[in-house]
Coordinates of C-alpha atoms in Angstrom, one line a residue:
X1 CA 2.0 13.2 28.2
X2 CA 2.2 9.5 27.2
X3 CA 3.4 8.3 23.9
X4 CA 0.3 8.0 21.9
X5 CA -0.6 11.5 22.9
X6 CA 2.9 12.6 21.7
X7 CA 2.5 10.6 18.5
X8 CA -1.0 12.0 17.8
X9 CA 0.3 15.6 18.3
X10 CA 3.1 15.0 15.8
X11 CA 0.5 14.0 13.4
X12 CA 1.0 11.8 10.3
X13 CA 4.6 11.3 9.2
X14 CA 6.1 10.5 5.7
X15 CA 8.2 7.5 5.4
X16 CA 11.3 9.9 5.3
X17 CA 10.5 11.4 8.6
X18 CA 10.1 7.9 10.2
X19 CA 13.5 6.9 8.9
X20 CA 15.0 10.2 10.5
X21 CA 13.2 9.5 13.8
X22 CA 14.3 5.8 14.1
X23 CA 17.2 3.9 12.6
X24 CA 15.4 0.7 12.7
X25 CA 13.6 1.0 9.4
X26 CA 15.7 0.2 6.4
X27 CA 15.6 2.7 3.4
X28 CA 13.9 0.1 1.3
X29 CA 10.8 0.1 3.5
X30 CA 10.2 3.8 2.5
X31 CA 8.8 3.0 -0.8
X32 CA 8.4 -0.9 -1.7
X33 CA 5.4 -0.2 -3.8
X34 CA 6.8 1.8 -6.7
X35 CA 8.0 -1.2 -8.9
X36 CA 4.5 -3.1 -8.8
X37 CA 3.6 -3.6 -12.2
X38 CA 0.2 -2.7 -13.7
X39 CA -1.8 -6.0 -14.4
X40 CA -2.6 -4.9 -18.1
X41 CA 0.5 -3.0 -19.2
X42 CA 4.5 -3.4 -18.8
X43 CA 4.4 -0.1 -16.9
X44 CA 4.9 0.2 -13.1
X45 CA 2.2 1.7 -11.1
X46 CA 4.6 4.7 -10.4
X47 CA 5.1 5.2 -14.2
X48 CA 1.3 5.2 -14.6
X49 CA 0.9 7.8 -11.6
X50 CA -1.2 5.3 -9.8
X51 CA 1.2 5.5 -6.7
X52 CA 3.8 8.0 -5.8
X53 CA 5.7 8.6 -2.5
X54 CA 3.0 11.2 -1.5
X55 CA 0.4 8.4 -1.5
X56 CA 2.1 6.7 1.4
X57 CA 1.5 8.1 5.0
X58 CA 2.9 6.4 8.0
X59 CA 1.7 7.1 11.7
X60 CA 3.4 6.0 14.6
X61 CA 1.0 3.7 16.9
X62 CA 3.7 2.8 19.5
X63 CA 7.5 2.6 19.7
X64 CA 7.5 -0.6 17.6
X65 CA 4.3 -0.4 15.6
X66 CA 3.1 1.9 12.7
X67 CA 0.1 2.4 10.8
X68 CA 0.7 2.5 7.1
X69 CA -1.8 4.0 4.8
X70 CA -1.9 3.9 1.0
X71 CA -4.0 6.0 -1.1
X72 CA -3.7 5.1 -4.9
X73 CA -5.3 6.7 -8.0
X74 CA -6.6 4.4 -10.6
X75 CA -5.7 5.4 -14.2
X76 CA -9.4 6.1 -15.0
X77 CA -12.4 6.4 -12.9
X78 CA -14.1 3.3 -13.9
X79 CA -10.9 1.0 -13.9
X80 CA -11.8 -2.5 -13.8
X81 CA -8.6 -3.6 -12.4
X82 CA -8.7 -1.4 -9.2
X83 CA -9.4 -4.1 -6.8
X84 CA -6.4 -6.1 -8.3
X85 CA -4.2 -3.3 -8.0
X86 CA -5.1 -2.7 -4.2
X87 CA -4.6 -6.6 -3.7
X88 CA -1.1 -6.3 -5.2
X89 CA -0.3 -3.3 -3.1
X90 CA -1.5 -5.2 0.1
X91 CA 0.5 -8.3 -0.8
X92 CA 3.7 -6.5 -1.6
X93 CA 3.5 -4.5 1.6
X94 CA 2.6 -7.3 3.8
X95 CA 5.7 -9.3 2.6
X96 CA 8.1 -6.6 2.6
X97 CA 7.5 -4.2 5.4
X98 CA 10.3 -5.2 8.1
X99 CA 8.5 -3.7 11.0
X100 CA 5.3 -4.3 12.9
X101 CA 2.4 -2.5 11.2
X102 CA -1.2 -2.2 10.6
X103 CA -2.1 -1.6 6.8
X104 CA -4.9 0.1 5.3
X105 CA -5.2 0.8 1.5
X106 CA -7.8 3.0 -0.2
X107 CA -8.5 4.5 -3.5
X108 CA -8.0 8.2 -3.4
X109 CA -11.1 10.0 -2.8
X110 CA -13.2 10.9 -6.1
X111 CA -10.8 9.0 -8.3
X112 CA -13.2 5.9 -8.9
X113 CA -16.7 5.4 -9.3
X114 CA -17.2 2.4 -7.0
X115 CA -14.2 3.5 -4.7
X116 CA -16.3 2.9 -1.3
X117 CA -16.9 -1.0 -2.4
X118 CA -13.4 -1.3 -3.5
X119 CA -12.0 0.2 -0.3
X120 CA -14.1 -2.3 1.7
X121 CA -13.0 -5.3 -0.3
X122 CA -9.4 -4.4 -0.2
X123 CA -9.4 -4.0 3.5
X124 CA -11.3 -7.1 4.3
X125 CA -9.0 -9.9 5.6
X126 CA -11.3 -12.7 4.6
X127 CA -11.8 -11.4 1.1
X128 CA -8.1 -11.0 0.7
X129 CA -7.5 -14.5 2.0
X130 CA -10.1 -15.8 -0.5
X131 CA -8.8 -14.0 -3.4
X132 CA -5.2 -15.3 -2.6
X133 CA -6.6 -18.6 -2.5
X134 CA -7.7 -18.5 -6.2
X135 CA -4.5 -20.0 -8.2
X136 CA -5.3 -17.9 -11.3
X137 CA -5.4 -14.5 -9.4
X138 CA -2.5 -15.5 -7.2
X139 CA -0.4 -15.9 -10.2
X140 CA -1.4 -12.7 -11.6
X141 CA -0.6 -10.9 -8.2
X142 CA 2.8 -12.7 -8.1
X143 CA 3.6 -11.5 -11.6
X144 CA 2.8 -7.9 -10.7
X145 CA 4.8 -7.7 -7.6
X146 CA 7.8 -9.8 -8.6
X147 CA 11.0 -7.9 -8.4
X148 CA 12.4 -6.9 -11.7
X149 CA 15.9 -6.5 -13.0
X150 CA 16.4 -3.1 -14.7

């Protein structure tokens, strides 16, 4: 049985299970998104139940590469900032994950009226790059993902 077949048989793993299986991943990589701030409020996305440790799923693709899937839940079904929240999640994870990875970010199924359109936007590399070229938008993202002293 090859490694990919073994990994598929194991199914998805949580960040904690990954850490137990390999010591290469530092503990801070388990949950780097919990302190991202909401664009409109001083609360973190975790405080607002937009993200939780359960919304993070990691699949082993190979011995040194992982697929990280995030499914976040907007505070309301017509949240106008869902795309921005997805962008913040992507930027924070791309900068923070210390291992080779593929990243997929989705709105949890049934939690937003335009989830399919937003999912497409937040997983499109060209749209992400264009959004981050916008200085106003980049400033908001940087503010939301900035490390805070508690």
